[in-house]
Amino acid sequence: MGRREFRYFMGFLDAQEKWINEMAANGWRLVKTSSLFYEFEPCEPGSYEYRVEFVGALSYGKVRDYEDFLSGLGYKVLMKNLNLNMSFGKVRWRPFGTGSGQIVTSPGGYNKEILIIEKKTDGESFEVHSNYDDLIAYYQSIRGMYITLLSIVVAFWALRFLASIGSIPYTVLAIAIVLLLIPIVLYSRRISTYKRLRMTNE
Amino acid sequence: MIGIRDNIRGGALTETTLLVLLALYRPNHGYGVSQFVVRETGGRVKLGAGTLYGAIDNLSRKKWITPLKDEGYTRRKEYVITDLGRQMVENELSRLNEVIELAARTVKENENG
């Protein structure tokens, strides 16, 4: 019998990855994702490993291309949403995207900010990013998303404070700012560690 | 297009770039490149899927490699090195030879010191 779980990670990618891997270690293989649910089927405990990959800054075409590439390498790929979008009718604005990745209008582009990559455990290490340049660029793209979201919250605050526009309570805004600052600090630390390593090694 | 960083580094290629270029002296898809790198480095280098994707995308944009014209839709796109890419590998080879020569000479000269 399968199992359906509701989880919301507020964009915390590491927590999501950890949870999915724990499920797999306990004999539950991720088979399907929808906007709020994860569906699992029983499997041999520890026979699958997962990596959660942020692709929200990429255009939909690029995400499809990347997904095909990963499938070609033998990985199974599931898509997941981040639930941090702003929708205006049929148009969805992803403030953290780059270029055409910012505006999502095609239905296919909705809810595709995360790829969950599955690998059958084979004793080999499973790293998606394997050199410093690439690790830095990857974590910068995630941090960029949080910085953009933070600027928006700060803008709401400023509008409220300076022009009395908007009705979001200050406490809610303050909580949002703190919640966004945490990942920004954590990813910044990670980025500077890799930058230091890159000064002498590749 | 050569970015500023290439100049700062005196034209040195990253190991990832060089290995991907070498893997594409024969037409190959992503999986083949990945296997080539593991095999030829004796497992010392194992490119992450995202890193490999980024490298292929970047080299393709620089026209150092090019996708092969494929018949119809296939999930496994094949690439091959271009003349420009070969030139880059040859430049890198002479640069590496200079560095190896300098390193060997320096180490040897100081062995009995």
PDB file of C-alpha atoms in Angstrom:
ATOM      1  CA  MET A   1       0.000   0.000   0.000  1.00  0.00           C
ATOM      2  CA  GLY A   2       1.202   3.463  -0.863  1.00  0.00           C
ATOM      3  CA  ARG A   3       1.430   6.363   1.487  1.00  0.00           C
ATOM      4  CA  ARG A   4       0.504   9.997   0.958  1.00  0.00           C
ATOM      5  CA  GLU A   5       2.131  12.679   3.058  1.00  0.00           C
ATOM      6  CA  PHE A   6       1.500  16.376   3.355  1.00  0.00           C
ATOM      7  CA  ARG A   7       4.561  18.542   3.889  1.00  0.00           C
ATOM      8  CA  TYR A   8       5.326  22.197   3.441  1.00  0.00           C
ATOM      9  CA  PHE A   9       8.961  23.228   3.696  1.00  0.00           C
ATOM     10  CA  MET A  10       8.637  26.972   3.057  1.00  0.00           C
ATOM     11  CA  GLY A  11      11.452  26.775   0.574  1.00  0.00           C
ATOM     12  CA  PHE A  12      13.902  25.097   2.917  1.00  0.00           C
ATOM     13  CA  LEU A  13      15.516  22.762   0.417  1.00  0.00           C
ATOM     14  CA  ASP A  14      17.861  20.934   2.777  1.00  0.00           C
ATOM     15  CA  ALA A  15      15.052  19.994   5.167  1.00  0.00           C
ATOM     16  CA  GLN A  16      13.043  18.619   2.266  1.00  0.00           C
ATOM     17  CA  GLU A  17      15.981  16.575   0.969  1.00  0.00           C
ATOM     18  CA  LYS A  18      16.682  15.188   4.428  1.00  0.00           C
ATOM     19  CA  TRP A  19      13.070  14.156   4.940  1.00  0.00           C
ATOM     20  CA  ILE A  20      12.763  12.390   1.555  1.00  0.00           C
ATOM     21  CA  ASN A  21      16.027  10.532   2.189  1.00  0.00           C
ATOM     22  CA  GLU A  22      14.835   9.469   5.639  1.00  0.00           C
ATOM     23  CA  MET A  23      11.635   8.119   4.107  1.00  0.00           C
ATOM     24  CA  ALA A  24      13.724   6.111   1.612  1.00  0.00           C
ATOM     25  CA  ALA A  25      15.988   4.828   4.385  1.00  0.00           C
ATOM     26  CA  ASN A  26      12.842   3.595   6.137  1.00  0.00           C
ATOM     27  CA  GLY A  27      11.588   1.779   3.052  1.00  0.00           C
ATOM     28  CA  TRP A  28       9.465   4.409   1.337  1.00  0.00           C
ATOM     29  CA  ARG A  29      10.279   5.347  -2.256  1.00  0.00           C
ATOM     30  CA  LEU A  30       8.999   8.670  -3.567  1.00  0.00           C
ATOM     31  CA  VAL A  31       6.880   8.001  -6.661  1.00  0.00           C
ATOM     32  CA  LYS A  32       4.785  11.120  -7.185  1.00  0.00           C
ATOM     33  CA  THR A  33       4.646  14.742  -6.128  1.00  0.00           C
ATOM     34  CA  SER A  34       1.892  17.313  -6.322  1.00  0.00           C
ATOM     35  CA  SER A  35       1.776  20.850  -5.005  1.00  0.00           C
ATOM     36  CA  LEU A  36       1.247  19.847  -1.382  1.00  0.00           C
ATOM     37  CA  PHE A  37       1.623  16.084  -1.279  1.00  0.00           C
ATOM     38  CA  TYR A  38       4.323  13.480  -1.608  1.00  0.00           C
ATOM     39  CA  GLU A  39       3.314   9.930  -2.532  1.00  0.00           C
ATOM     40  CA  PHE A  40       5.421   6.963  -1.525  1.00  0.00           C
ATOM     41  CA  GLU A  41       5.488   3.258  -2.268  1.00  0.00           C
ATOM     42  CA  PRO A  42       7.195   0.568  -0.200  1.00  0.00           C
ATOM     43  CA  CYS A  43      10.756  -0.308  -1.238  1.00  0.00           C
ATOM     44  CA  GLU A  44      13.795  -2.085   0.131  1.00  0.00           C
ATOM     45  CA  PRO A  45      15.025   0.279   2.909  1.00  0.00           C
ATOM     46  CA  GLY A  46      17.975   2.360   1.735  1.00  0.00           C
ATOM     47  CA  SER A  47      17.780   1.348  -1.915  1.00  0.00           C
ATOM     48  CA  TYR A  48      17.233   4.902  -3.188  1.00  0.00           C
ATOM     49  CA  GLU A  49      18.923   8.232  -2.597  1.00  0.00           C
ATOM     50  CA  TYR A  50      17.598  11.685  -3.387  1.00  0.00           C
ATOM     51  CA  ARG A  51      18.931  15.134  -4.138  1.00  0.00           C
ATOM     52  CA  VAL A  52      16.746  18.212  -4.176  1.00  0.00           C
ATOM     53  CA  GLU A  53      17.841  20.604  -6.908  1.00  0.00           C
ATOM     54  CA  PHE A  54      16.659  24.219  -7.154  1.00  0.00           C
ATOM     55  CA  VAL A  55      15.864  25.175 -10.764  1.00  0.00           C
ATOM     56  CA  GLY A  56      13.511  28.103 -10.128  1.00  0.00           C
ATOM     57  CA  ALA A  57      15.843  30.576 -11.783  1.00  0.00           C
ATOM     58  CA  LEU A  58      15.759  28.690 -15.087  1.00  0.00           C
ATOM     59  CA  SER A  59      13.255  29.094 -17.901  1.00  0.00           C
ATOM     60  CA  TYR A  60      10.837  26.223 -18.403  1.00  0.00           C
ATOM     61  CA  GLY A  61      12.571  25.100 -21.613  1.00  0.00           C
ATOM     62  CA  LYS A  62      15.879  24.942 -19.801  1.00  0.00           C
ATOM     63  CA  VAL A  63      14.372  22.930 -16.949  1.00  0.00           C
ATOM     64  CA  ARG A  64      12.982  20.404 -19.451  1.00  0.00           C
ATOM     65  CA  ASP A  65      16.362  20.205 -21.143  1.00  0.00           C
ATOM     66  CA  TYR A  66      18.086  19.634 -17.788  1.00  0.00           C
ATOM     67  CA  GLU A  67      15.501  17.012 -16.856  1.00  0.00           C
ATOM     68  CA  ASP A  68      16.128  15.150 -20.128  1.00  0.00           C
ATOM     69  CA  PHE A  69      19.850  15.323 -19.500  1.00  0.00           C
ATOM     70  CA  LEU A  70      19.460  13.838 -16.014  1.00  0.00           C
ATOM     71  CA  SER A  71      17.203  11.078 -17.341  1.00  0.00           C
ATOM     72  CA  GLY A  72      19.859  10.340 -19.971  1.00  0.00           C
ATOM     73  CA  LEU A  73      22.339   9.804 -17.138  1.00  0.00           C
ATOM     74  CA  GLY A  74      20.014   7.189 -15.679  1.00  0.00           C
ATOM     75  CA  TYR A  75      18.389   9.207 -12.913  1.00  0.00           C
ATOM     76  CA  LYS A  76      14.687   9.359 -12.261  1.00  0.00           C
ATOM     77  CA  VAL A  77      13.496  12.943 -11.955  1.00  0.00           C
ATOM     78  CA  LEU A  78      10.423  14.290 -10.183  1.00  0.00           C
ATOM     79  CA  MET A  79       9.313  17.905 -10.238  1.00  0.00           C
ATOM     80  CA  LYS A  80       8.158  19.857  -7.240  1.00  0.00           C
ATOM     81  CA  ASN A  81       6.978  23.364  -6.586  1.00  0.00           C
ATOM     82  CA  LEU A  82       8.336  25.794  -4.065  1.00  0.00           C
ATOM     83  CA  ASN A  83       5.021  27.443  -3.193  1.00  0.00           C
ATOM     84  CA  LEU A  84       6.626  30.859  -3.027  1.00  0.00           C
ATOM     85  CA  ASN A  85       5.038  32.370  -6.136  1.00  0.00           C
ATOM     86  CA  MET A  86       2.852  35.353  -6.734  1.00  0.00           C
ATOM     87  CA  SER A  87      -0.035  34.798  -9.100  1.00  0.00           C
ATOM     88  CA  PHE A  88      -1.980  37.327 -11.119  1.00  0.00           C
ATOM     89  CA  GLY A  89      -4.708  35.347 -12.807  1.00  0.00           C
ATOM     90  CA  LYS A  90      -3.049  33.071 -15.335  1.00  0.00           C
ATOM     91  CA  VAL A  91       0.276  34.819 -15.141  1.00  0.00           C
ATOM     92  CA  ARG A  92       2.604  33.826 -12.399  1.00  0.00           C
ATOM     93  CA  TRP A  93       5.514  35.944 -11.328  1.00  0.00           C
ATOM     94  CA  ARG A  94       8.557  34.229  -9.952  1.00  0.00           C
ATOM     95  CA  PRO A  95      10.550  37.197  -8.738  1.00  0.00           C
ATOM     96  CA  PHE A  96      13.602  35.032  -8.226  1.00  0.00           C
ATOM     97  CA  GLY A  97      13.839  33.820 -11.819  1.00  0.00           C
ATOM     98  CA  THR A  98      16.309  35.138 -14.365  1.00  0.00           C
ATOM     99  CA  GLY A  99      15.221  36.454 -17.757  1.00  0.00           C
ATOM    100  CA  SER A 100      12.275  34.555 -19.153  1.00  0.00           C
ATOM    101  CA  GLY A 101      12.345  32.375 -16.059  1.00  0.00           C
ATOM    102  CA  GLN A 102      10.663  35.240 -14.201  1.00  0.00           C
ATOM    103  CA  ILE A 103       7.267  35.107 -15.806  1.00  0.00           C
ATOM    104  CA  VAL A 104       5.457  31.820 -16.063  1.00  0.00           C
ATOM    105  CA  THR A 105       2.415  31.724 -18.304  1.00  0.00           C
ATOM    106  CA  SER A 106       2.385  28.233 -19.800  1.00  0.00           C
ATOM    107  CA  PRO A 107       0.642  25.685 -17.575  1.00  0.00           C
ATOM    108  CA  GLY A 108       3.705  23.460 -17.922  1.00  0.00           C
ATOM    109  CA  GLY A 109       5.824  26.042 -16.193  1.00  0.00           C
ATOM    110  CA  TYR A 110       3.725  26.229 -13.048  1.00  0.00           C
ATOM    111  CA  ASN A 111       5.014  24.582  -9.952  1.00  0.00           C
ATOM    112  CA  LYS A 112       8.333  23.491 -11.346  1.00  0.00           C
ATOM    113  CA  GLU A 113      10.967  25.120  -9.211  1.00  0.00           C
ATOM    114  CA  ILE A 114      12.508  22.000  -7.776  1.00  0.00           C
ATOM    115  CA  LEU A 115      13.786  18.788  -9.308  1.00  0.00           C
ATOM    116  CA  ILE A 116      13.952  15.790  -7.040  1.00  0.00           C
ATOM    117  CA  ILE A 117      16.617  13.501  -8.454  1.00  0.00           C
ATOM    118  CA  GLU A 118      16.469   9.821  -7.565  1.00  0.00           C
ATOM    119  CA  LYS A 119      19.390   7.455  -7.785  1.00  0.00           C
ATOM    120  CA  LYS A 120      19.428   3.750  -7.031  1.00  0.00           C
ATOM    121  CA  THR A 121      21.937   3.315  -4.207  1.00  0.00           C
ATOM    122  CA  ASP A 122      25.119   1.729  -5.575  1.00  0.00           C
ATOM    123  CA  GLY A 123      27.744   2.650  -3.005  1.00  0.00           C
ATOM    124  CA  GLU A 124      29.046   5.518  -5.181  1.00  0.00           C
ATOM    125  CA  SER A 125      28.802   9.088  -3.953  1.00  0.00           C
ATOM    126  CA  PHE A 126      25.929  11.123  -5.328  1.00  0.00           C
ATOM    127  CA  GLU A 127      26.801  14.785  -5.744  1.00  0.00           C
ATOM    128  CA  VAL A 128      25.004  16.928  -8.293  1.00  0.00           C
ATOM    129  CA  HIS A 129      27.597  19.714  -8.155  1.00  0.00           C
ATOM    130  CA  SER A 130      31.201  18.626  -8.073  1.00  0.00           C
ATOM    131  CA  ASN A 131      33.430  21.660  -8.459  1.00  0.00           C
ATOM    132  CA  TYR A 132      33.761  24.933  -6.562  1.00  0.00           C
ATOM    133  CA  ASP A 133      32.777  27.224  -9.431  1.00  0.00           C
ATOM    134  CA  ASP A 134      29.602  25.284  -9.979  1.00  0.00           C
ATOM    135  CA  LEU A 135      28.782  24.958  -6.261  1.00  0.00           C
ATOM    136  CA  ILE A 136      29.211  28.718  -5.827  1.00  0.00           C
ATOM    137  CA  ALA A 137      27.001  29.514  -8.830  1.00  0.00           C
ATOM    138  CA  TYR A 138      24.355  27.052  -7.631  1.00  0.00           C
ATOM    139  CA  TYR A 139      24.157  28.385  -4.078  1.00  0.00           C
ATOM    140  CA  GLN A 140      24.210  31.959  -5.383  1.00  0.00           C
ATOM    141  CA  SER A 141      21.112  31.181  -7.456  1.00  0.00           C
ATOM    142  CA  ILE A 142      19.308  29.925  -4.334  1.00  0.00           C
ATOM    143  CA  ARG A 143      20.469  32.859  -2.227  1.00  0.00           C
ATOM    144  CA  GLY A 144      19.392  35.220  -5.030  1.00  0.00           C
ATOM    145  CA  MET A 145      15.849  33.877  -4.724  1.00  0.00           C
ATOM    146  CA  TYR A 146      15.756  34.593  -0.979  1.00  0.00           C
ATOM    147  CA  ILE A 147      17.280  38.053  -1.443  1.00  0.00           C
ATOM    148  CA  THR A 148      14.626  38.924  -4.020  1.00  0.00           C
ATOM    149  CA  LEU A 149      11.837  37.708  -1.739  1.00  0.00           C
ATOM    150  CA  LEU A 150      13.354  39.624   1.168  1.00  0.00           C
ATOM    151  CA  SER A 151      13.443  42.844  -0.872  1.00  0.00           C
ATOM    152  CA  ILE A 152       9.765  42.412  -1.651  1.00  0.00           C
ATOM    153  CA  VAL A 153       8.858  41.961   2.020  1.00  0.00           C
ATOM    154  CA  VAL A 154      10.973  44.982   2.918  1.00  0.00           C
ATOM    155  CA  ALA A 155       9.178  46.966   0.196  1.00  0.00           C
ATOM    156  CA  PHE A 156       5.821  46.008   1.751  1.00  0.00           C
ATOM    157  CA  TRP A 157       7.144  47.177   5.098  1.00  0.00           C
ATOM    158  CA  ALA A 158       8.293  50.494   3.633  1.00  0.00           C
ATOM    159  CA  LEU A 159       4.952  51.081   1.898  1.00  0.00           C
ATOM    160  CA  ARG A 160       3.135  50.440   5.149  1.00  0.00           C
ATOM    161  CA  PHE A 161       5.477  52.527   7.250  1.00  0.00           C
ATOM    162  CA  LEU A 162       5.961  55.501   4.945  1.00  0.00           C
ATOM    163  CA  ALA A 163       2.674  55.667   3.061  1.00  0.00           C
ATOM    164  CA  SER A 164       0.288  53.611   5.189  1.00  0.00           C
ATOM    165  CA  ILE A 165      -0.423  51.409   2.167  1.00  0.00           C
ATOM    166  CA  GLY A 166      -1.286  47.767   2.738  1.00  0.00           C
ATOM    167  CA  SER A 167      -2.734  45.932   5.699  1.00  0.00           C
ATOM    168  CA  ILE A 168      -0.241  43.183   6.445  1.00  0.00           C
ATOM    169  CA  PRO A 169       0.516  43.373  10.192  1.00  0.00           C
ATOM    170  CA  TYR A 170       4.037  44.413  11.125  1.00  0.00           C
ATOM    171  CA  THR A 171       4.532  41.216  13.126  1.00  0.00           C
ATOM    172  CA  VAL A 172       3.855  39.097  10.037  1.00  0.00           C
ATOM    173  CA  LEU A 173       6.317  41.173   8.028  1.00  0.00           C
ATOM    174  CA  ALA A 174       8.913  40.913  10.799  1.00  0.00           C
ATOM    175  CA  ILE A 175       8.553  37.126  10.973  1.00  0.00           C
ATOM    176  CA  ALA A 176       8.876  36.906   7.183  1.00  0.00           C
ATOM    177  CA  ILE A 177      12.044  39.001   7.251  1.00  0.00           C
ATOM    178  CA  VAL A 178      13.643  36.807   9.912  1.00  0.00           C
ATOM    179  CA  LEU A 179      12.615  33.603   8.118  1.00  0.00           C
ATOM    180  CA  LEU A 180      14.172  34.895   4.898  1.00  0.00           C
ATOM    181  CA  LEU A 181      17.333  36.151   6.580  1.00  0.00           C
ATOM    182  CA  ILE A 182      18.153  32.716   8.018  1.00  0.00           C
ATOM    183  CA  PRO A 183      18.702  30.977   4.649  1.00  0.00           C
ATOM    184  CA  ILE A 184      20.463  34.067   3.259  1.00  0.00           C
ATOM    185  CA  VAL A 185      23.015  33.920   6.073  1.00  0.00           C
ATOM    186  CA  LEU A 186      23.418  30.142   5.821  1.00  0.00           C
ATOM    187  CA  TYR A 187      23.897  30.155   2.050  1.00  0.00           C
ATOM    188  CA  SER A 188      26.272  33.135   2.273  1.00  0.00           C
ATOM    189  CA  ARG A 189      28.462  31.174   4.669  1.00  0.00           C
ATOM    190  CA  ARG A 190      28.468  28.204   2.371  1.00  0.00           C
ATOM    191  CA  ILE A 191      29.357  30.406  -0.617  1.00  0.00           C
ATOM    192  CA  SER A 192      32.256  32.100   1.175  1.00  0.00           C
ATOM    193  CA  THR A 193      33.639  28.732   2.322  1.00  0.00           C
ATOM    194  CA  TYR A 194      33.728  27.517  -1.274  1.00  0.00           C
ATOM    195  CA  LYS A 195      35.204  30.835  -2.437  1.00  0.00           C
ATOM    196  CA  ARG A 196      38.027  30.433   0.062  1.00  0.00           C
ATOM    197  CA  LEU A 197      38.674  26.880  -1.116  1.00  0.00           C
ATOM    198  CA  ARG A 198      38.630  28.052  -4.725  1.00  0.00           C
ATOM    199  CA  MET A 199      41.489  30.454  -4.074  1.00  0.00           C
ATOM    200  CA  THR A 200      43.944  27.559  -3.967  1.00  0.00           C
ATOM    201  CA  ASN A 201      42.126  24.590  -5.425  1.00  0.00           C
ATOM    202  CA  GLU A 202      39.808  23.688  -8.213  1.00  0.00           C
TER     203      GLU A 202
ATOM    204  CA  MET B   1      33.198  34.803 -26.255  1.00  0.00           C
ATOM    205  CA  ILE B   2      35.969  34.765 -23.725  1.00  0.00           C
ATOM    206  CA  GLY B   3      35.037  36.115 -20.322  1.00  0.00           C
ATOM    207  CA  ILE B   4      37.193  38.234 -18.062  1.00  0.00           C
ATOM    208  CA  ARG B   5      37.938  35.310 -15.797  1.00  0.00           C
ATOM    209  CA  ASP B   6      39.719  33.440 -18.580  1.00  0.00           C
ATOM    210  CA  ASN B   7      42.174  36.349 -18.807  1.00  0.00           C
ATOM    211  CA  ILE B   8      42.712  36.510 -15.059  1.00  0.00           C
ATOM    212  CA  ARG B   9      43.663  32.874 -15.039  1.00  0.00           C
ATOM    213  CA  GLY B  10      46.096  33.265 -17.917  1.00  0.00           C
ATOM    214  CA  GLY B  11      43.960  31.148 -20.198  1.00  0.00           C
ATOM    215  CA  ALA B  12      44.111  28.006 -18.059  1.00  0.00           C
ATOM    216  CA  LEU B  13      41.186  25.681 -18.584  1.00  0.00           C
ATOM    217  CA  THR B  14      39.493  24.165 -15.579  1.00  0.00           C
ATOM    218  CA  GLU B  15      39.982  20.441 -15.228  1.00  0.00           C
ATOM    219  CA  THR B  16      36.260  19.911 -15.799  1.00  0.00           C
ATOM    220  CA  THR B  17      36.420  21.822 -19.100  1.00  0.00           C
ATOM    221  CA  LEU B  18      39.502  19.971 -20.306  1.00  0.00           C
ATOM    222  CA  LEU B  19      38.125  16.535 -19.425  1.00  0.00           C
ATOM    223  CA  VAL B  20      34.784  17.212 -21.123  1.00  0.00           C
ATOM    224  CA  LEU B  21      36.594  18.428 -24.270  1.00  0.00           C
ATOM    225  CA  LEU B  22      38.789  15.312 -24.294  1.00  0.00           C
ATOM    226  CA  ALA B  23      35.740  13.081 -23.883  1.00  0.00           C
ATOM    227  CA  LEU B  24      34.233  14.681 -26.982  1.00  0.00           C
ATOM    228  CA  TYR B  25      37.044  13.957 -29.444  1.00  0.00           C
ATOM    229  CA  ARG B  26      34.586  11.199 -30.298  1.00  0.00           C
ATOM    230  CA  PRO B  27      30.867  11.990 -30.448  1.00  0.00           C
ATOM    231  CA  ASN B  28      29.328  11.266 -27.088  1.00  0.00           C
ATOM    232  CA  HIS B  29      26.292  11.977 -24.955  1.00  0.00           C
ATOM    233  CA  GLY B  30      26.249  13.096 -21.331  1.00  0.00           C
ATOM    234  CA  TYR B  31      26.393   9.600 -19.919  1.00  0.00           C
ATOM    235  CA  GLY B  32      29.329   8.724 -22.168  1.00  0.00           C
ATOM    236  CA  VAL B  33      31.246  11.839 -21.083  1.00  0.00           C
ATOM    237  CA  SER B  34      30.602  10.986 -17.442  1.00  0.00           C
ATOM    238  CA  GLN B  35      31.840   7.409 -17.943  1.00  0.00           C
ATOM    239  CA  PHE B  36      34.909   8.610 -19.882  1.00  0.00           C
ATOM    240  CA  VAL B  37      35.939  10.945 -17.065  1.00  0.00           C
ATOM    241  CA  VAL B  38      35.582   8.307 -14.329  1.00  0.00           C
ATOM    242  CA  ARG B  39      37.388   5.679 -16.398  1.00  0.00           C
ATOM    243  CA  GLU B  40      40.265   7.809 -17.683  1.00  0.00           C
ATOM    244  CA  THR B  41      41.010   9.427 -14.318  1.00  0.00           C
ATOM    245  CA  GLY B  42      40.811   6.104 -12.508  1.00  0.00           C
ATOM    246  CA  GLY B  43      37.879   7.390 -10.481  1.00  0.00           C
ATOM    247  CA  ARG B  44      39.767  10.450  -9.191  1.00  0.00           C
ATOM    248  CA  VAL B  45      37.313  12.785 -10.906  1.00  0.00           C
ATOM    249  CA  LYS B  46      33.603  12.114 -10.906  1.00  0.00           C
ATOM    250  CA  LEU B  47      31.571  14.947 -12.390  1.00  0.00           C
ATOM    251  CA  GLY B  48      28.269  15.726 -10.722  1.00  0.00           C
ATOM    252  CA  ALA B  49      25.296  15.664 -13.070  1.00  0.00           C
ATOM    253  CA  GLY B  50      24.587  19.374 -12.599  1.00  0.00           C
ATOM    254  CA  THR B  51      28.221  20.330 -13.067  1.00  0.00           C
ATOM    255  CA  LEU B  52      28.429  18.242 -16.242  1.00  0.00           C
ATOM    256  CA  TYR B  53      25.218  19.764 -17.575  1.00  0.00           C
ATOM    257  CA  GLY B  54      26.538  23.269 -16.905  1.00  0.00           C
ATOM    258  CA  ALA B  55      29.884  22.468 -18.543  1.00  0.00           C
ATOM    259  CA  ILE B  56      28.296  21.040 -21.702  1.00  0.00           C
ATOM    260  CA  ASP B  57      25.875  23.959 -21.915  1.00  0.00           C
ATOM    261  CA  ASN B  58      28.664  26.495 -21.479  1.00  0.00           C
ATOM    262  CA  LEU B  59      31.054  24.842 -23.963  1.00  0.00           C
ATOM    263  CA  SER B  60      28.261  24.527 -26.480  1.00  0.00           C
ATOM    264  CA  ARG B  61      27.525  28.240 -26.147  1.00  0.00           C
ATOM    265  CA  LYS B  62      31.218  29.048 -26.643  1.00  0.00           C
ATOM    266  CA  LYS B  63      31.143  26.793 -29.748  1.00  0.00           C
ATOM    267  CA  TRP B  64      33.973  24.644 -28.404  1.00  0.00           C
ATOM    268  CA  ILE B  65      31.640  21.683 -28.794  1.00  0.00           C
ATOM    269  CA  THR B  66      28.543  21.269 -30.931  1.00  0.00           C
ATOM    270  CA  PRO B  67      25.467  19.058 -30.753  1.00  0.00           C
ATOM    271  CA  LEU B  68      25.221  16.469 -33.504  1.00  0.00           C
ATOM    272  CA  LYS B  69      22.281  16.783 -35.834  1.00  0.00           C
ATOM    273  CA  ASP B  70      19.993  14.087 -34.571  1.00  0.00           C
ATOM    274  CA  GLU B  71      17.133  12.444 -36.374  1.00  0.00           C
ATOM    275  CA  GLY B  72      14.008  13.230 -34.425  1.00  0.00           C
ATOM    276  CA  TYR B  73      13.613  13.645 -30.729  1.00  0.00           C
ATOM    277  CA  THR B  74      15.994  11.915 -28.417  1.00  0.00           C
ATOM    278  CA  ARG B  75      16.619  12.380 -24.727  1.00  0.00           C
ATOM    279  CA  ARG B  76      20.285  11.643 -25.194  1.00  0.00           C
ATOM    280  CA  LYS B  77      21.766  14.537 -27.120  1.00  0.00           C
ATOM    281  CA  GLU B  78      25.178  13.795 -28.632  1.00  0.00           C
ATOM    282  CA  TYR B  79      27.994  16.335 -28.818  1.00  0.00           C
ATOM    283  CA  VAL B  80      31.367  16.509 -30.518  1.00  0.00           C
ATOM    284  CA  ILE B  81      34.372  18.842 -30.200  1.00  0.00           C
ATOM    285  CA  THR B  82      34.779  21.642 -32.790  1.00  0.00           C
ATOM    286  CA  ASP B  83      37.978  22.952 -34.418  1.00  0.00           C
ATOM    287  CA  LEU B  84      37.907  25.849 -31.967  1.00  0.00           C
ATOM    288  CA  GLY B  85      37.624  23.365 -29.102  1.00  0.00           C
ATOM    289  CA  ARG B  86      40.599  21.354 -30.415  1.00  0.00           C
ATOM    290  CA  GLN B  87      42.605  24.586 -30.586  1.00  0.00           C
ATOM    291  CA  MET B  88      41.755  25.253 -26.932  1.00  0.00           C
ATOM    292  CA  VAL B  89      42.891  21.759 -25.936  1.00  0.00           C
ATOM    293  CA  GLU B  90      46.165  22.202 -27.853  1.00  0.00           C
ATOM    294  CA  ASN B  91      46.824  25.578 -26.197  1.00  0.00           C
ATOM    295  CA  GLU B  92      46.130  24.019 -22.821  1.00  0.00           C
ATOM    296  CA  LEU B  93      48.430  21.108 -23.582  1.00  0.00           C
ATOM    297  CA  SER B  94      51.386  23.403 -24.299  1.00  0.00           C
ATOM    298  CA  ARG B  95      50.599  25.492 -21.232  1.00  0.00           C
ATOM    299  CA  LEU B  96      50.475  22.363 -19.073  1.00  0.00           C
ATOM    300  CA  ASN B  97      53.764  21.145 -20.563  1.00  0.00           C
ATOM    301  CA  GLU B  98      55.413  24.453 -19.615  1.00  0.00           C
ATOM    302  CA  VAL B  99      54.066  24.195 -16.086  1.00  0.00           C
ATOM    303  CA  ILE B 100      55.146  20.567 -15.739  1.00  0.00           C
ATOM    304  CA  GLU B 101      58.614  21.427 -17.003  1.00  0.00           C
ATOM    305  CA  LEU B 102      58.933  24.342 -14.562  1.00  0.00           C
ATOM    306  CA  ALA B 103      57.657  22.293 -11.627  1.00  0.00           C
ATOM    307  CA  ALA B 104      59.908  19.327 -12.417  1.00  0.00           C
ATOM    308  CA  ARG B 105      62.942  21.583 -12.820  1.00  0.00           C
ATOM    309  CA  THR B 106      62.268  23.485  -9.580  1.00  0.00           C
ATOM    310  CA  VAL B 107      61.724  20.320  -7.560  1.00  0.00           C
ATOM    311  CA  LYS B 108      64.825  18.657  -9.026  1.00  0.00           C
ATOM    312  CA  GLU B 109      67.082  21.707  -8.454  1.00  0.00           C
ATOM    313  CA  ASN B 110      66.082  21.811  -4.811  1.00  0.00           C
ATOM    314  CA  GLU B 111      66.280  18.102  -4.149  1.00  0.00           C
ATOM    315  CA  ASN B 112      69.858  18.142  -2.904  1.00  0.00           C
ATOM    316  CA  GLY B 113      69.647  21.587  -1.385  1.00  0.00           C
TER     317      GLY B 113
END
